């Protein structure tokens, strides 16, 4: 076989790791199930055993599979998956929509974390941070004015994700900022699934505006409440609103309210 033909074959070869990840995230293989054996995957995809082993090892390294000598590769429990691994987070965004448990877990994380992060943003946001938040919000609004929900080549959903990412960055906490980057695909998953009709989108935009205004006016308590209101809308759209009262939020130490919070109350 010529070098060019070999390169063409490699380029068209299926990504077996992606194929298996999609099946696992969609629930076709539940925790405890074995995925197809190496030889079966070789025959199905027409690839070498070393190619299959490499794909399986990718999933092992990501925490999705464990190799059992003489038996095969078994799906691990969800809590053992490396969800903060960028590739796993990407798989989650691309493949997890049919998986209600994963959606619930992502939503529960956001309910616990985002009000606290919004509070930090109200305390620490710089002018550059505010510009990023306001620009993302404007993008969401402008995108709604177009039939294809795009403005300046960017979709409404992408502006929505950028809005939340900018708030994490405005917390000026290294850990929260990094978490927003690795969870960006997971947040995008819920944003895409929860944005529906025009009325729902308009209500959501008003809730986002209140978060932005509370951060701009240095009102931490109001920012936290407004962030929770955004998630209440998301929960309603996802059919998960009953989870909100049962999810423990990150507790904020009891401190004297800021002047702006007092004036707003």
PDB file of N, CA and C in Angstrom, residues 27-110:
ATOM      1  N   UNK A  27     -25.788   5.778  27.871  1.00  0.00           N
ATOM      2  CA  UNK A  27     -26.373   4.742  28.705  1.00  0.00           C
ATOM      3  C   UNK A  27     -26.545   3.406  28.032  1.00  0.00           C
ATOM      4  N   UNK A  28     -25.975   3.260  26.816  1.00  0.00           N
ATOM      5  CA  UNK A  28     -26.065   1.952  26.161  1.00  0.00           C
ATOM      6  C   UNK A  28     -25.272   0.899  26.931  1.00  0.00           C
ATOM      7  N   UNK A  29     -24.191   1.342  27.556  1.00  0.00           N
ATOM      8  CA  UNK A  29     -23.420   0.482  28.456  1.00  0.00           C
ATOM      9  C   UNK A  29     -23.451   1.137  29.835  1.00  0.00           C
ATOM     10  N   UNK A  30     -24.090   0.488  30.776  1.00  0.00           N
ATOM     11  CA  UNK A  30     -24.234   1.014  32.127  1.00  0.00           C
ATOM     12  C   UNK A  30     -23.014   0.634  32.965  1.00  0.00           C
ATOM     13  N   UNK A  31     -22.790   1.339  34.078  1.00  0.00           N
ATOM     14  CA  UNK A  31     -21.719   0.933  34.988  1.00  0.00           C
ATOM     15  C   UNK A  31     -21.847  -0.546  35.352  1.00  0.00           C
ATOM     16  N   UNK A  32     -20.757  -1.267  35.232  1.00  0.00           N
ATOM     17  CA  UNK A  32     -20.761  -2.713  35.493  1.00  0.00           C
ATOM     18  C   UNK A  32     -20.856  -3.538  34.233  1.00  0.00           C
ATOM     19  N   UNK A  33     -21.315  -2.930  33.112  1.00  0.00           N
ATOM     20  CA  UNK A  33     -21.402  -3.655  31.842  1.00  0.00           C
ATOM     21  C   UNK A  33     -20.022  -3.757  31.201  1.00  0.00           C
ATOM     22  N   UNK A  34     -19.842  -4.807  30.410  1.00  0.00           N
ATOM     23  CA  UNK A  34     -18.638  -4.928  29.595  1.00  0.00           C
ATOM     24  C   UNK A  34     -18.899  -4.342  28.217  1.00  0.00           C
ATOM     25  N   UNK A  35     -17.947  -3.589  27.691  1.00  0.00           N
ATOM     26  CA  UNK A  35     -18.046  -3.111  26.315  1.00  0.00           C
ATOM     27  C   UNK A  35     -17.591  -4.253  25.404  1.00  0.00           C
ATOM     28  N   UNK A  36     -17.802  -4.145  24.083  1.00  0.00           N
ATOM     29  CA  UNK A  36     -17.390  -5.241  23.188  1.00  0.00           C
ATOM     30  C   UNK A  36     -15.913  -5.584  23.338  1.00  0.00           C
ATOM     31  N   UNK A  37     -15.619  -6.836  23.109  1.00  0.00           N
ATOM     32  CA  UNK A  37     -14.238  -7.316  23.241  1.00  0.00           C
ATOM     33  C   UNK A  37     -13.362  -6.760  22.123  1.00  0.00           C
ATOM     34  N   UNK A  38     -12.057  -6.820  22.354  1.00  0.00           N
ATOM     35  CA  UNK A  38     -11.096  -6.262  21.400  1.00  0.00           C
ATOM     36  C   UNK A  38     -11.294  -6.824  19.995  1.00  0.00           C
ATOM     37  N   UNK A  39     -11.382  -8.143  19.872  1.00  0.00           N
ATOM     38  CA  UNK A  39     -11.491  -8.750  18.548  1.00  0.00           C
ATOM     39  C   UNK A  39     -12.787  -8.344  17.857  1.00  0.00           C
ATOM     40  N   UNK A  40     -13.869  -8.199  18.637  1.00  0.00           N
ATOM     41  CA  UNK A  40     -15.138  -7.758  18.046  1.00  0.00           C
ATOM     42  C   UNK A  40     -15.016  -6.333  17.506  1.00  0.00           C
ATOM     43  N   UNK A  41     -14.315  -5.468  18.245  1.00  0.00           N
ATOM     44  CA  UNK A  41     -14.122  -4.092  17.790  1.00  0.00           C
ATOM     45  C   UNK A  41     -13.207  -4.043  16.572  1.00  0.00           C
ATOM     46  N   UNK A  42     -12.188  -4.913  16.555  1.00  0.00           N
ATOM     47  CA  UNK A  42     -11.302  -4.988  15.390  1.00  0.00           C
ATOM     48  C   UNK A  42     -12.101  -5.346  14.138  1.00  0.00           C
ATOM     49  N   UNK A  43     -12.962  -6.353  14.265  1.00  0.00           N
ATOM     50  CA  UNK A  43     -13.753  -6.800  13.124  1.00  0.00           C
ATOM     51  C   UNK A  43     -14.762  -5.740  12.711  1.00  0.00           C
ATOM     52  N   UNK A  44     -15.381  -5.093  13.676  1.00  0.00           N
ATOM     53  CA  UNK A  44     -16.416  -4.106  13.364  1.00  0.00           C
ATOM     54  C   UNK A  44     -15.847  -2.893  12.635  1.00  0.00           C
ATOM     55  N   UNK A  45     -14.662  -2.423  13.061  1.00  0.00           N
ATOM     56  CA  UNK A  45     -14.103  -1.200  12.501  1.00  0.00           C
ATOM     57  C   UNK A  45     -12.989  -1.443  11.489  1.00  0.00           C
ATOM     58  N   UNK A  46     -12.603  -2.683  11.323  1.00  0.00           N
ATOM     59  CA  UNK A  46     -11.568  -2.987  10.350  1.00  0.00           C
ATOM     60  C   UNK A  46     -10.225  -2.395  10.694  1.00  0.00           C
ATOM     61  N   UNK A  47      -9.862  -2.446  11.967  1.00  0.00           N
ATOM     62  CA  UNK A  47      -8.593  -1.876  12.420  1.00  0.00           C
ATOM     63  C   UNK A  47      -7.797  -2.941  13.164  1.00  0.00           C
ATOM     64  N   UNK A  48      -6.559  -2.608  13.449  1.00  0.00           N
ATOM     65  CA  UNK A  48      -5.684  -3.552  14.135  1.00  0.00           C
ATOM     66  C   UNK A  48      -6.017  -3.618  15.619  1.00  0.00           C
ATOM     67  N   UNK A  49      -5.508  -4.681  16.235  1.00  0.00           N
ATOM     68  CA  UNK A  49      -5.737  -4.847  17.668  1.00  0.00           C
ATOM     69  C   UNK A  49      -5.037  -3.751  18.466  1.00  0.00           C
ATOM     70  N   UNK A  50      -3.890  -3.294  17.992  1.00  0.00           N
ATOM     71  CA  UNK A  50      -3.184  -2.223  18.707  1.00  0.00           C
ATOM     72  C   UNK A  50      -3.985  -0.922  18.684  1.00  0.00           C
ATOM     73  N   UNK A  51      -4.698  -0.669  17.577  1.00  0.00           N
ATOM     74  CA  UNK A  51      -5.551   0.525  17.495  1.00  0.00           C
ATOM     75  C   UNK A  51      -6.673   0.451  18.508  1.00  0.00           C
ATOM     76  N   UNK A  52      -7.283  -0.719  18.617  1.00  0.00           N
ATOM     77  CA  UNK A  52      -8.375  -0.897  19.578  1.00  0.00           C
ATOM     78  C   UNK A  52      -7.857  -0.751  21.007  1.00  0.00           C
ATOM     79  N   UNK A  53      -6.714  -1.363  21.272  1.00  0.00           N
ATOM     80  CA  UNK A  53      -6.153  -1.280  22.624  1.00  0.00           C
ATOM     81  C   UNK A  53      -5.836   0.164  23.003  1.00  0.00           C
ATOM     82  N   UNK A  54      -5.351   0.938  22.038  1.00  0.00           N
ATOM     83  CA  UNK A  54      -5.056   2.348  22.293  1.00  0.00           C
ATOM     84  C   UNK A  54      -6.330   3.103  22.646  1.00  0.00           C
ATOM     85  N   UNK A  55      -7.416   2.824  21.926  1.00  0.00           N
ATOM     86  CA  UNK A  55      -8.695   3.483  22.208  1.00  0.00           C
ATOM     87  C   UNK A  55      -9.206   3.104  23.592  1.00  0.00           C
ATOM     88  N   UNK A  56      -9.123   1.823  23.923  1.00  0.00           N
ATOM     89  CA  UNK A  56      -9.578   1.364  25.232  1.00  0.00           C
ATOM     90  C   UNK A  56      -8.743   1.994  26.349  1.00  0.00           C
ATOM     91  N   UNK A  57      -7.443   2.130  26.107  1.00  0.00           N
ATOM     92  CA  UNK A  57      -6.578   2.736  27.108  1.00  0.00           C
ATOM     93  C   UNK A  57      -6.936   4.206  27.331  1.00  0.00           C
ATOM     94  N   UNK A  58      -7.356   4.885  26.279  1.00  0.00           N
ATOM     95  CA  UNK A  58      -7.810   6.274  26.419  1.00  0.00           C
ATOM     96  C   UNK A  58      -8.985   6.357  27.391  1.00  0.00           C
ATOM     97  N   UNK A  59      -9.898   5.408  27.282  1.00  0.00           N
ATOM     98  CA  UNK A  59     -11.067   5.393  28.157  1.00  0.00           C
ATOM     99  C   UNK A  59     -10.702   4.957  29.569  1.00  0.00           C
ATOM    100  N   UNK A  60      -9.715   4.088  29.690  1.00  0.00           N
ATOM    101  CA  UNK A  60      -9.221   3.697  31.010  1.00  0.00           C
ATOM    102  C   UNK A  60      -8.603   4.909  31.705  1.00  0.00           C
ATOM    103  N   UNK A  61      -7.769   5.647  30.960  1.00  0.00           N
ATOM    104  CA  UNK A  61      -7.117   6.829  31.530  1.00  0.00           C
ATOM    105  C   UNK A  61      -8.130   7.902  31.922  1.00  0.00           C
ATOM    106  N   UNK A  62      -9.267   7.926  31.238  1.00  0.00           N
ATOM    107  CA  UNK A  62     -10.313   8.900  31.531  1.00  0.00           C
ATOM    108  C   UNK A  62     -11.224   8.448  32.672  1.00  0.00           C
ATOM    109  N   UNK A  63     -11.002   7.245  33.168  1.00  0.00           N
ATOM    110  CA  UNK A  63     -11.794   6.750  34.292  1.00  0.00           C
ATOM    111  C   UNK A  63     -13.097   6.097  33.912  1.00  0.00           C
ATOM    112  N   UNK A  64     -13.390   5.970  32.601  1.00  0.00           N
ATOM    113  CA  UNK A  64     -14.663   5.393  32.183  1.00  0.00           C
ATOM    114  C   UNK A  64     -14.645   3.871  32.191  1.00  0.00           C
ATOM    115  N   UNK A  65     -13.470   3.285  31.947  1.00  0.00           N
ATOM    116  CA  UNK A  65     -13.360   1.825  31.872  1.00  0.00           C
ATOM    117  C   UNK A  65     -12.284   1.319  32.818  1.00  0.00           C
ATOM    118  N   UNK A  66     -12.431   0.061  33.196  1.00  0.00           N
ATOM    119  CA  UNK A  66     -11.360  -0.649  33.881  1.00  0.00           C
ATOM    120  C   UNK A  66     -11.131  -1.954  33.132  1.00  0.00           C
ATOM    121  N   UNK A  67      -9.860  -2.322  32.928  1.00  0.00           N
ATOM    122  CA  UNK A  67      -9.531  -3.561  32.223  1.00  0.00           C
ATOM    123  C   UNK A  67      -9.443  -4.696  33.235  1.00  0.00           C
ATOM    124  N   UNK A  68     -10.112  -5.797  32.956  1.00  0.00           N
ATOM    125  CA  UNK A  68     -10.097  -6.959  33.828  1.00  0.00           C
ATOM    126  C   UNK A  68      -9.473  -8.123  33.058  1.00  0.00           C
ATOM    127  N   UNK A  69      -8.353  -8.585  33.550  1.00  0.00           N
ATOM    128  CA  UNK A  69      -7.602  -9.622  32.852  1.00  0.00           C
ATOM    129  C   UNK A  69      -8.479 -10.846  32.582  1.00  0.00           C
ATOM    130  N   UNK A  70      -8.501 -11.269  31.314  1.00  0.00           N
ATOM    131  CA  UNK A  70      -9.233 -12.465  30.925  1.00  0.00           C
ATOM    132  C   UNK A  70     -10.716 -12.249  30.731  1.00  0.00           C
ATOM    133  N   UNK A  71     -11.217 -11.030  31.024  1.00  0.00           N
ATOM    134  CA  UNK A  71     -12.657 -10.782  30.895  1.00  0.00           C
ATOM    135  C   UNK A  71     -12.984  -9.670  29.894  1.00  0.00           C
ATOM    136  N   UNK A  72     -12.215  -8.595  29.933  1.00  0.00           N
ATOM    137  CA  UNK A  72     -12.495  -7.500  29.016  1.00  0.00           C
ATOM    138  C   UNK A  72     -12.472  -6.156  29.731  1.00  0.00           C
ATOM    139  N   UNK A  73     -13.204  -5.215  29.180  1.00  0.00           N
ATOM    140  CA  UNK A  73     -13.226  -3.842  29.713  1.00  0.00           C
ATOM    141  C   UNK A  73     -14.619  -3.526  30.237  1.00  0.00           C
ATOM    142  N   UNK A  74     -14.681  -3.147  31.498  1.00  0.00           N
ATOM    143  CA  UNK A  74     -15.965  -2.900  32.173  1.00  0.00           C
ATOM    144  C   UNK A  74     -16.130  -1.406  32.444  1.00  0.00           C
ATOM    145  N   UNK A  75     -17.356  -0.916  32.302  1.00  0.00           N
ATOM    146  CA  UNK A  75     -17.663   0.483  32.589  1.00  0.00           C
ATOM    147  C   UNK A  75     -17.630   0.719  34.094  1.00  0.00           C
ATOM    148  N   UNK A  76     -16.923   1.775  34.497  1.00  0.00           N
ATOM    149  CA  UNK A  76     -16.802   2.097  35.920  1.00  0.00           C
ATOM    150  C   UNK A  76     -18.004   2.926  36.371  1.00  0.00           C
ATOM    151  N   UNK A  77     -18.159   3.053  37.684  1.00  0.00           N
ATOM    152  CA  UNK A  77     -19.237   3.853  38.251  1.00  0.00           C
ATOM    153  C   UNK A  77     -19.047   5.318  37.876  1.00  0.00           C
ATOM    154  N   UNK A  78     -20.150   6.034  37.727  1.00  0.00           N
ATOM    155  CA  UNK A  78     -20.103   7.420  37.285  1.00  0.00           C
ATOM    156  C   UNK A  78     -19.191   8.264  38.159  1.00  0.00           C
ATOM    157  N   UNK A  79     -19.206   8.065  39.452  1.00  0.00           N
ATOM    158  CA  UNK A  79     -18.399   8.891  40.345  1.00  0.00           C
ATOM    159  C   UNK A  79     -16.901   8.674  40.151  1.00  0.00           C
ATOM    160  N   UNK A  80     -16.519   7.642  39.402  1.00  0.00           N
ATOM    161  CA  UNK A  80     -15.109   7.376  39.148  1.00  0.00           C
ATOM    162  C   UNK A  80     -14.631   7.952  37.811  1.00  0.00           C
ATOM    163  N   UNK A  81     -15.569   8.514  37.017  1.00  0.00           N
ATOM    164  CA  UNK A  81     -15.177   9.120  35.753  1.00  0.00           C
ATOM    165  C   UNK A  81     -14.457  10.432  36.018  1.00  0.00           C
ATOM    166  N   UNK A  82     -13.455  10.744  35.234  1.00  0.00           N
ATOM    167  CA  UNK A  82     -12.675  11.965  35.415  1.00  0.00           C
ATOM    168  C   UNK A  82     -13.364  13.108  34.673  1.00  0.00           C
ATOM    169  N   UNK A  83     -14.452  13.613  35.243  1.00  0.00           N
ATOM    170  CA  UNK A  83     -15.297  14.580  34.550  1.00  0.00           C
ATOM    171  C   UNK A  83     -14.609  15.916  34.312  1.00  0.00           C
ATOM    172  N   UNK A  84     -13.546  16.214  35.065  1.00  0.00           N
ATOM    173  CA  UNK A  84     -12.828  17.464  34.857  1.00  0.00           C
ATOM    174  C   UNK A  84     -11.715  17.332  33.821  1.00  0.00           C
ATOM    175  N   UNK A  85     -11.513  16.127  33.313  1.00  0.00           N
ATOM    176  CA  UNK A  85     -10.576  15.935  32.207  1.00  0.00           C
ATOM    177  C   UNK A  85     -11.194  16.601  30.966  1.00  0.00           C
ATOM    178  N   UNK A  86     -10.453  17.461  30.265  1.00  0.00           N
ATOM    179  CA  UNK A  86     -11.033  18.170  29.118  1.00  0.00           C
ATOM    180  C   UNK A  86     -11.675  17.254  28.083  1.00  0.00           C
ATOM    181  N   UNK A  87     -11.073  16.085  27.830  1.00  0.00           N
ATOM    182  CA  UNK A  87     -11.675  15.206  26.830  1.00  0.00           C
ATOM    183  C   UNK A  87     -12.979  14.610  27.350  1.00  0.00           C
ATOM    184  N   UNK A  88     -13.024  14.272  28.623  1.00  0.00           N
ATOM    185  CA  UNK A  88     -14.257  13.723  29.193  1.00  0.00           C
ATOM    186  C   UNK A  88     -15.346  14.790  29.197  1.00  0.00           C
ATOM    187  N   UNK A  89     -14.972  16.027  29.543  1.00  0.00           N
ATOM    188  CA  UNK A  89     -15.933  17.118  29.525  1.00  0.00           C
ATOM    189  C   UNK A  89     -16.472  17.340  28.120  1.00  0.00           C
ATOM    190  N   UNK A  90     -15.592  17.210  27.127  1.00  0.00           N
ATOM    191  CA  UNK A  90     -16.036  17.342  25.737  1.00  0.00           C
ATOM    192  C   UNK A  90     -17.000  16.215  25.360  1.00  0.00           C
ATOM    193  N   UNK A  91     -16.683  14.994  25.756  1.00  0.00           N
ATOM    194  CA  UNK A  91     -17.598  13.872  25.498  1.00  0.00           C
ATOM    195  C   UNK A  91     -18.948  14.128  26.157  1.00  0.00           C
ATOM    196  N   UNK A  92     -18.903  14.658  27.369  1.00  0.00           N
ATOM    197  CA  UNK A  92     -20.139  14.922  28.090  1.00  0.00           C
ATOM    198  C   UNK A  92     -21.030  15.871  27.299  1.00  0.00           C
ATOM    199  N   UNK A  93     -20.431  16.949  26.786  1.00  0.00           N
ATOM    200  CA  UNK A  93     -21.202  17.927  26.038  1.00  0.00           C
ATOM    201  C   UNK A  93     -21.750  17.354  24.737  1.00  0.00           C
ATOM    202  N   UNK A  94     -20.978  16.502  24.093  1.00  0.00           N
ATOM    203  CA  UNK A  94     -21.378  15.960  22.791  1.00  0.00           C
ATOM    204  C   UNK A  94     -22.346  14.788  22.901  1.00  0.00           C
ATOM    205  N   UNK A  95     -22.200  13.987  23.956  1.00  0.00           N
ATOM    206  CA  UNK A  95     -22.893  12.710  23.979  1.00  0.00           C
ATOM    207  C   UNK A  95     -23.864  12.499  25.138  1.00  0.00           C
ATOM    208  N   UNK A  96     -23.869  13.396  26.144  1.00  0.00           N
ATOM    209  CA  UNK A  96     -24.606  13.081  27.373  1.00  0.00           C
ATOM    210  C   UNK A  96     -26.072  13.475  27.343  1.00  0.00           C
ATOM    211  N   UNK A  97     -26.552  14.093  26.265  1.00  0.00           N
ATOM    212  CA  UNK A  97     -27.928  14.575  26.284  1.00  0.00           C
ATOM    213  C   UNK A  97     -28.963  13.491  26.581  1.00  0.00           C
ATOM    214  N   UNK A  98     -28.783  12.271  26.093  1.00  0.00           N
ATOM    215  CA  UNK A  98     -29.785  11.251  26.439  1.00  0.00           C
ATOM    216  C   UNK A  98     -29.668  10.741  27.875  1.00  0.00           C
ATOM    217  N   UNK A  99     -28.628  11.161  28.603  1.00  0.00           N
ATOM    218  CA  UNK A  99     -28.372  10.595  29.931  1.00  0.00           C
ATOM    219  C   UNK A  99     -28.896  11.520  31.026  1.00  0.00           C
ATOM    220  N   UNK A 100     -30.073  11.245  31.582  1.00  0.00           N
ATOM    221  CA  UNK A 100     -30.675  12.157  32.560  1.00  0.00           C
ATOM    222  C   UNK A 100     -29.878  12.285  33.842  1.00  0.00           C
ATOM    223  N   UNK A 101     -29.172  11.232  34.246  1.00  0.00           N
ATOM    224  CA  UNK A 101     -28.424  11.333  35.501  1.00  0.00           C
ATOM    225  C   UNK A 101     -27.302  12.356  35.385  1.00  0.00           C
ATOM    226  N   UNK A 102     -26.611  12.332  34.249  1.00  0.00           N
ATOM    227  CA  UNK A 102     -25.515  13.277  34.063  1.00  0.00           C
ATOM    228  C   UNK A 102     -26.051  14.700  34.023  1.00  0.00           C
ATOM    229  N   UNK A 103     -27.167  14.907  33.354  1.00  0.00           N
ATOM    230  CA  UNK A 103     -27.769  16.235  33.325  1.00  0.00           C
ATOM    231  C   UNK A 103     -28.112  16.707  34.734  1.00  0.00           C
ATOM    232  N   UNK A 104     -28.657  15.819  35.532  1.00  0.00           N
ATOM    233  CA  UNK A 104     -29.014  16.180  36.907  1.00  0.00           C
ATOM    234  C   UNK A 104     -27.776  16.536  37.724  1.00  0.00           C
ATOM    235  N   UNK A 105     -26.692  15.773  37.535  1.00  0.00           N
ATOM    236  CA  UNK A 105     -25.475  16.026  38.296  1.00  0.00           C
ATOM    237  C   UNK A 105     -24.857  17.374  37.918  1.00  0.00           C
ATOM    238  N   UNK A 106     -24.830  17.687  36.620  1.00  0.00           N
ATOM    239  CA  UNK A 106     -24.292  18.980  36.181  1.00  0.00           C
ATOM    240  C   UNK A 106     -25.145  20.107  36.746  1.00  0.00           C
ATOM    241  N   UNK A 107     -26.449  19.940  36.663  1.00  0.00           N
ATOM    242  CA  UNK A 107     -27.348  20.983  37.157  1.00  0.00           C
ATOM    243  C   UNK A 107     -27.178  21.176  38.664  1.00  0.00           C
ATOM    244  N   UNK A 108     -27.054  20.083  39.397  1.00  0.00           N
ATOM    245  CA  UNK A 108     -26.876  20.175  40.848  1.00  0.00           C
ATOM    246  C   UNK A 108     -25.584  20.921  41.181  1.00  0.00           C
ATOM    247  N   UNK A 109     -24.532  20.654  40.432  1.00  0.00           N
ATOM    248  CA  UNK A 109     -23.268  21.366  40.646  1.00  0.00           C
ATOM    249  C   UNK A 109     -23.457  22.862  40.436  1.00  0.00           C
ATOM    250  N   UNK A 110     -24.132  23.226  39.359  1.00  0.00           N
ATOM    251  CA  UNK A 110     -24.312  24.652  39.066  1.00  0.00           C
ATOM    252  C   UNK A 110     -25.143  25.340  40.141  1.00  0.00           C
TER     253      UNK A 110
END
